[in-house]
Amino acid sequence: DAKTTQPTSMDCAEGRAANLPCNHSTISGNEYVYWYRQIHSQGPQYIIHGLKNNETNEMASLIITEDRKSSTLILPHATLRDTAVYYCIVRVPSNDYKLSFGAGTTVTVRA
Amino acid sequence: DSGVTQTPKHLITATGQRVTLRCSPRSGDLSVYWYQQSLDQGLQFLIQYYNGEERAKGNILERFSAQQFPDLHSELNLSSLELGDSALYFCASTDSTELLGNTIYFGEGSWLTVV
């Protein structure tokens, strides 16, 4: 699976958009980009995933660059409850669906 | 609520003992995964089962074992426990018959404290 690089931490003001970058320059053509988050000591929560097109759901938007070497997760209106560690993961589709988690980005939303 | 159920939520036991953690996957999910998260480490993949068969193995110690039963629930057995085994243990599930790019859903974890 391709390796990802994320900033260690970032702050965001409540009510503002939070833009979380992820670099995956070695991504291969059939790898998907997934985002998960983990609120303190809870189980990781799926947020969104995509292959090449931008995606949006009720939680967030995922913007993938045209060359697919980087992506940005956008939380449109951050709330205090969005404070969590956010993980960007890429993986090769196969019968083995395990996820490899890196260190992620610790996002702190401040009032 | 992800639909993945783990029991017990908290467990305190002594070194050298053996414990069993239980996981019920989402209804219809065939794959079960176990992850370990220690205080000073990230999420570490331990093992995956698919429809009762072991599918993939990660950094699982020989003192640990798992199985998936015909009703698809899974158990993670931890034996000869050491202080360093204190961690959060997560179970996750997915239905691998879904289209490529499907998601994995995690339970809320079992807190194991070894004293």
mmCIF file of C-alpha atoms in Angstrom:
data_model
loop_
_atom_site.group_PDB
_atom_site.id
_atom_site.type_symbol
_atom_site.label_atom_id
_atom_site.label_comp_id
_atom_site.label_asym_id
_atom_site.label_seq_id
_atom_site.Cartn_x
_atom_site.Cartn_y
_atom_site.Cartn_z
ATOM 1 C CA ASP A 1 0.000 0.000 0.000
ATOM 2 C CA ALA A 2 1.163 3.542 -0.778
ATOM 3 C CA LYS A 3 2.646 5.564 2.047
ATOM 4 C CA THR A 4 0.919 8.768 3.149
ATOM 5 C CA THR A 5 2.253 11.939 4.723
ATOM 6 C CA GLN A 6 0.093 14.158 6.913
ATOM 7 C CA PRO A 7 0.879 17.136 9.139
ATOM 8 C CA THR A 8 1.242 16.131 12.758
ATOM 9 C CA SER A 9 -1.295 18.602 14.055
ATOM 10 C CA MET A 10 -3.449 21.560 13.144
ATOM 11 C CA ASP A 11 -5.849 23.936 14.826
ATOM 12 C CA CYS A 12 -9.137 25.153 13.467
ATOM 13 C CA ALA A 13 -11.642 27.735 14.646
ATOM 14 C CA GLU A 14 -15.135 26.527 15.398
ATOM 15 C CA GLY A 15 -17.523 27.252 12.537
ATOM 16 C CA ARG A 16 -14.748 27.584 9.990
ATOM 17 C CA ALA A 17 -13.763 25.067 7.342
ATOM 18 C CA ALA A 18 -10.960 22.685 8.231
ATOM 19 C CA ASN A 19 -8.741 21.617 5.328
ATOM 20 C CA LEU A 20 -6.661 18.537 6.058
ATOM 21 C CA PRO A 21 -3.943 17.741 3.509
ATOM 22 C CA CYS A 22 -2.531 14.336 2.699
ATOM 23 C CA ASN A 23 0.342 13.506 0.402
ATOM 24 C CA HIS A 24 0.391 10.128 -1.321
ATOM 25 C CA SER A 25 2.840 10.668 -4.147
ATOM 26 C CA THR A 26 3.468 6.945 -4.715
ATOM 27 C CA ILE A 27 -0.192 6.022 -5.057
ATOM 28 C CA SER A 28 -0.907 3.481 -7.767
ATOM 29 C CA GLY A 29 -3.744 3.650 -10.237
ATOM 30 C CA ASN A 30 -6.007 1.208 -8.436
ATOM 31 C CA GLU A 31 -5.537 2.503 -4.887
ATOM 32 C CA TYR A 32 -8.353 4.308 -3.133
ATOM 33 C CA VAL A 33 -7.936 7.184 -0.680
ATOM 34 C CA TYR A 34 -9.768 6.703 2.610
ATOM 35 C CA TRP A 35 -10.228 9.047 5.534
ATOM 36 C CA TYR A 36 -11.001 7.906 9.038
ATOM 37 C CA ARG A 37 -11.009 9.750 12.316
ATOM 38 C CA GLN A 38 -10.628 8.669 15.899
ATOM 39 C CA ILE A 39 -12.147 10.718 18.655
ATOM 40 C CA HIS A 40 -10.282 10.129 21.887
ATOM 41 C CA SER A 41 -10.174 6.384 22.663
ATOM 42 C CA GLN A 42 -13.235 5.624 20.539
ATOM 43 C CA GLY A 43 -13.249 3.280 17.571
ATOM 44 C CA PRO A 44 -12.026 4.777 14.298
ATOM 45 C CA GLN A 45 -14.899 6.248 12.323
ATOM 46 C CA TYR A 46 -15.140 6.102 8.555
ATOM 47 C CA ILE A 47 -15.502 9.524 6.951
ATOM 48 C CA ILE A 48 -15.192 9.274 3.186
ATOM 49 C CA HIS A 49 -13.257 7.614 0.387
ATOM 50 C CA GLY A 50 -12.537 8.193 -3.295
ATOM 51 C CA LEU A 51 -10.575 6.958 -6.287
ATOM 52 C CA LYS A 52 -10.111 9.934 -8.583
ATOM 53 C CA ASN A 53 -13.226 12.086 -8.493
ATOM 54 C CA ASN A 54 -14.050 14.543 -5.758
ATOM 55 C CA GLU A 55 -16.513 13.143 -3.268
ATOM 56 C CA THR A 56 -18.918 14.692 -0.792
ATOM 57 C CA ASN A 57 -21.112 13.230 1.892
ATOM 58 C CA GLU A 58 -22.883 14.512 4.974
ATOM 59 C CA MET A 59 -19.659 14.603 6.963
ATOM 60 C CA ALA A 60 -17.033 15.987 4.619
ATOM 61 C CA SER A 61 -15.703 16.570 1.129
ATOM 62 C CA LEU A 62 -12.691 14.868 -0.419
ATOM 63 C CA ILE A 63 -10.704 16.661 -3.065
ATOM 64 C CA ILE A 64 -8.179 14.535 -4.987
ATOM 65 C CA THR A 65 -5.700 16.251 -7.280
ATOM 66 C CA GLU A 66 -5.730 15.344 -10.933
ATOM 67 C CA ASP A 67 -2.421 13.457 -10.655
ATOM 68 C CA ARG A 68 -3.793 11.747 -7.513
ATOM 69 C CA LYS A 69 -0.593 12.445 -5.607
ATOM 70 C CA SER A 70 -2.349 14.394 -2.890
ATOM 71 C CA SER A 71 -5.778 14.967 -1.442
ATOM 72 C CA THR A 72 -7.572 17.273 0.967
ATOM 73 C CA LEU A 73 -10.304 16.422 3.404
ATOM 74 C CA ILE A 74 -12.604 19.354 4.033
ATOM 75 C CA LEU A 75 -14.795 19.625 7.110
ATOM 76 C CA PRO A 76 -17.046 22.487 5.994
ATOM 77 C CA HIS A 77 -18.096 23.847 9.397
ATOM 78 C CA ALA A 78 -15.899 22.454 12.127
ATOM 79 C CA THR A 79 -17.411 21.946 15.561
ATOM 80 C CA LEU A 80 -15.790 21.108 18.870
ATOM 81 C CA ARG A 81 -16.924 17.516 18.359
ATOM 82 C CA ASP A 82 -14.695 17.285 15.287
ATOM 83 C CA THR A 83 -11.615 17.378 17.511
ATOM 84 C CA ALA A 84 -9.943 14.051 16.714
ATOM 85 C CA VAL A 85 -7.025 12.327 15.020
ATOM 86 C CA TYR A 86 -7.645 12.129 11.281
ATOM 87 C CA TYR A 87 -6.086 9.345 9.265
ATOM 88 C CA CYS A 88 -5.504 9.370 5.520
ATOM 89 C CA ILE A 89 -5.065 5.846 4.185
ATOM 90 C CA VAL A 90 -4.517 4.464 0.713
ATOM 91 C CA ARG A 91 -4.846 0.823 -0.102
ATOM 92 C CA VAL A 92 -4.793 -1.648 -2.948
ATOM 93 C CA PRO A 93 -8.148 -3.271 -3.540
ATOM 94 C CA SER A 94 -7.851 -6.975 -2.814
ATOM 95 C CA ASN A 95 -9.471 -9.656 -0.742
ATOM 96 C CA ASP A 96 -7.329 -8.392 2.101
ATOM 97 C CA TYR A 97 -9.034 -5.220 3.229
ATOM 98 C CA LYS A 98 -6.941 -4.420 6.263
ATOM 99 C CA LEU A 99 -6.120 -0.775 6.821
ATOM 100 C CA SER A 100 -2.655 0.418 7.762
ATOM 101 C CA PHE A 101 -2.890 3.457 10.005
ATOM 102 C CA GLY A 102 -0.095 6.000 10.214
ATOM 103 C CA ALA A 103 0.226 8.693 12.862
ATOM 104 C CA GLY A 104 -2.520 10.873 11.394
ATOM 105 C CA THR A 105 -3.215 14.558 11.989
ATOM 106 C CA THR A 106 -4.403 15.693 15.395
ATOM 107 C CA VAL A 107 -7.040 18.317 14.724
ATOM 108 C CA THR A 108 -8.062 20.603 17.552
ATOM 109 C CA VAL A 109 -11.139 22.739 17.001
ATOM 110 C CA ARG A 110 -11.121 25.818 19.243
ATOM 111 C CA ALA A 111 -14.105 27.889 20.293
ATOM 112 C CA ASP B 1 -23.279 3.215 16.154
ATOM 113 C CA SER B 2 -21.171 1.235 13.668
ATOM 114 C CA GLY B 3 -23.046 -2.019 14.232
ATOM 115 C CA VAL B 4 -19.915 -3.800 15.446
ATOM 116 C CA THR B 5 -20.285 -4.960 19.050
ATOM 117 C CA GLN B 6 -17.398 -5.725 21.366
ATOM 118 C CA THR B 7 -17.421 -7.189 24.856
ATOM 119 C CA PRO B 8 -16.261 -6.593 27.492
ATOM 120 C CA LYS B 9 -15.771 -2.826 27.292
ATOM 121 C CA HIS B 10 -13.301 -2.831 30.170
ATOM 122 C CA LEU B 11 -11.242 -5.619 31.673
ATOM 123 C CA ILE B 12 -8.614 -5.637 34.407
ATOM 124 C CA THR B 13 -6.557 -8.749 34.928
ATOM 125 C CA ALA B 14 -3.258 -9.851 36.412
ATOM 126 C CA THR B 15 -0.040 -10.739 34.632
ATOM 127 C CA GLY B 16 0.136 -14.334 33.507
ATOM 128 C CA GLN B 17 -3.613 -14.627 33.104
ATOM 129 C CA ARG B 18 -5.658 -15.340 29.986
ATOM 130 C CA VAL B 19 -8.590 -13.342 28.642
ATOM 131 C CA THR B 20 -11.005 -13.622 25.745
ATOM 132 C CA LEU B 21 -12.361 -10.625 23.873
ATOM 133 C CA ARG B 22 -15.501 -11.060 21.841
ATOM 134 C CA CYS B 23 -16.679 -9.342 18.687
ATOM 135 C CA SER B 24 -19.977 -9.470 16.833
ATOM 136 C CA PRO B 25 -19.615 -8.022 13.321
ATOM 137 C CA ARG B 26 -22.234 -6.002 11.480
ATOM 138 C CA SER B 27 -25.100 -8.107 10.252
ATOM 139 C CA GLY B 28 -24.024 -9.922 7.097
ATOM 140 C CA ASP B 29 -20.355 -8.935 7.280
ATOM 141 C CA LEU B 30 -18.068 -11.857 6.551
ATOM 142 C CA SER B 31 -14.694 -10.326 7.422
ATOM 143 C CA VAL B 32 -13.531 -9.538 10.930
ATOM 144 C CA TYR B 33 -10.342 -7.681 11.836
ATOM 145 C CA TRP B 34 -8.575 -7.199 15.136
ATOM 146 C CA TYR B 35 -6.434 -4.169 15.935
ATOM 147 C CA GLN B 36 -4.409 -3.213 18.995
ATOM 148 C CA GLN B 37 -3.817 0.359 20.143
ATOM 149 C CA SER B 38 -1.358 0.952 22.948
ATOM 150 C CA LEU B 39 -0.859 4.329 24.631
ATOM 151 C CA ASP B 40 2.448 4.937 22.944
ATOM 152 C CA GLN B 41 1.666 3.342 19.610
ATOM 153 C CA GLY B 42 -0.824 3.763 16.837
ATOM 154 C CA LEU B 43 -3.350 1.283 15.590
ATOM 155 C CA GLN B 44 -1.642 -2.001 14.850
ATOM 156 C CA PHE B 45 -3.316 -4.626 12.697
ATOM 157 C CA LEU B 46 -3.315 -8.046 14.346
ATOM 158 C CA ILE B 47 -5.305 -10.497 12.266
ATOM 159 C CA GLN B 48 -8.180 -10.869 9.797
ATOM 160 C CA TYR B 49 -10.726 -13.647 9.373
ATOM 161 C CA TYR B 50 -13.047 -14.135 6.439
ATOM 162 C CA ASN B 51 -16.005 -16.469 6.783
ATOM 163 C CA GLY B 52 -14.250 -18.564 9.397
ATOM 164 C CA GLU B 53 -10.853 -18.746 7.721
ATOM 165 C CA GLU B 54 -7.747 -16.797 8.643
ATOM 166 C CA ARG B 55 -7.077 -14.354 5.795
ATOM 167 C CA ALA B 56 -4.239 -12.089 6.881
ATOM 168 C CA LYS B 57 -1.868 -11.822 9.795
ATOM 169 C CA GLY B 58 -0.166 -8.734 11.122
ATOM 170 C CA ASN B 59 1.888 -8.075 14.229
ATOM 171 C CA ILE B 60 0.155 -10.653 16.372
ATOM 172 C CA LEU B 61 2.154 -12.275 19.158
ATOM 173 C CA GLU B 62 2.302 -16.040 19.476
ATOM 174 C CA ARG B 63 0.609 -15.691 22.876
ATOM 175 C CA PHE B 64 -2.422 -14.297 21.066
ATOM 176 C CA SER B 65 -4.846 -16.255 18.935
ATOM 177 C CA ALA B 66 -8.172 -15.639 17.301
ATOM 178 C CA GLN B 67 -10.975 -17.500 15.632
ATOM 179 C CA GLN B 68 -14.187 -16.804 13.796
ATOM 180 C CA PHE B 69 -17.174 -19.021 14.431
ATOM 181 C CA PRO B 70 -19.895 -20.246 12.036
ATOM 182 C CA ASP B 71 -22.223 -17.471 13.221
ATOM 183 C CA LEU B 72 -19.406 -15.058 12.190
ATOM 184 C CA HIS B 73 -18.651 -13.712 15.641
ATOM 185 C CA SER B 74 -14.993 -13.687 16.547
ATOM 186 C CA GLU B 75 -12.920 -14.086 19.673
ATOM 187 C CA LEU B 76 -9.417 -12.849 20.404
ATOM 188 C CA ASN B 77 -7.619 -14.894 23.040
ATOM 189 C CA LEU B 78 -4.737 -13.305 24.913
ATOM 190 C CA SER B 79 -2.688 -15.554 27.170
ATOM 191 C CA SER B 80 0.308 -15.265 29.520
ATOM 192 C CA LEU B 81 -0.538 -11.609 29.768
ATOM 193 C CA GLU B 82 2.194 -9.052 30.351
ATOM 194 C CA LEU B 83 1.991 -5.445 31.474
ATOM 195 C CA GLY B 84 2.775 -4.363 27.923
ATOM 196 C CA ASP B 85 -0.373 -6.017 26.632
ATOM 197 C CA SER B 86 -2.439 -3.287 28.266
ATOM 198 C CA ALA B 87 -4.159 -1.604 25.341
ATOM 199 C CA LEU B 88 -7.372 -0.915 23.509
ATOM 200 C CA TYR B 89 -8.359 -3.807 21.287
ATOM 201 C CA PHE B 90 -10.606 -2.978 18.380
ATOM 202 C CA CYS B 91 -12.631 -5.279 16.222
ATOM 203 C CA ALA B 92 -13.767 -4.214 12.774
ATOM 204 C CA SER B 93 -15.848 -5.793 10.060
ATOM 205 C CA THR B 94 -16.639 -5.462 6.398
ATOM 206 C CA ASP B 95 -18.506 -7.355 3.758
ATOM 207 C CA SER B 96 -15.928 -8.252 1.153
ATOM 208 C CA THR B 97 -18.612 -9.022 -1.392
ATOM 209 C CA GLU B 98 -19.205 -5.296 -1.761
ATOM 210 C CA LEU B 99 -17.660 -3.387 -4.634
ATOM 211 C CA LEU B 100 -13.996 -2.520 -4.391
ATOM 212 C CA GLY B 101 -13.491 0.510 -2.189
ATOM 213 C CA ASN B 102 -15.856 -0.689 0.524
ATOM 214 C CA THR B 103 -15.382 0.541 4.035
ATOM 215 C CA ILE B 104 -14.344 -1.087 7.281
ATOM 216 C CA TYR B 105 -16.408 -0.346 10.378
ATOM 217 C CA PHE B 106 -14.928 -0.415 13.863
ATOM 218 C CA GLY B 107 -16.381 -1.301 17.220
ATOM 219 C CA GLU B 108 -15.865 0.836 20.306
ATOM 220 C CA GLY B 109 -13.072 -1.341 21.600
ATOM 221 C CA SER B 110 -12.216 -3.377 24.674
ATOM 222 C CA TRP B 111 -9.967 -1.695 27.231
ATOM 223 C CA LEU B 112 -7.567 -4.259 28.693
ATOM 224 C CA THR B 113 -5.519 -3.341 31.725
ATOM 225 C CA VAL B 114 -2.933 -5.837 32.948
ATOM 226 C CA VAL B 115 -1.733 -5.246 36.507
#
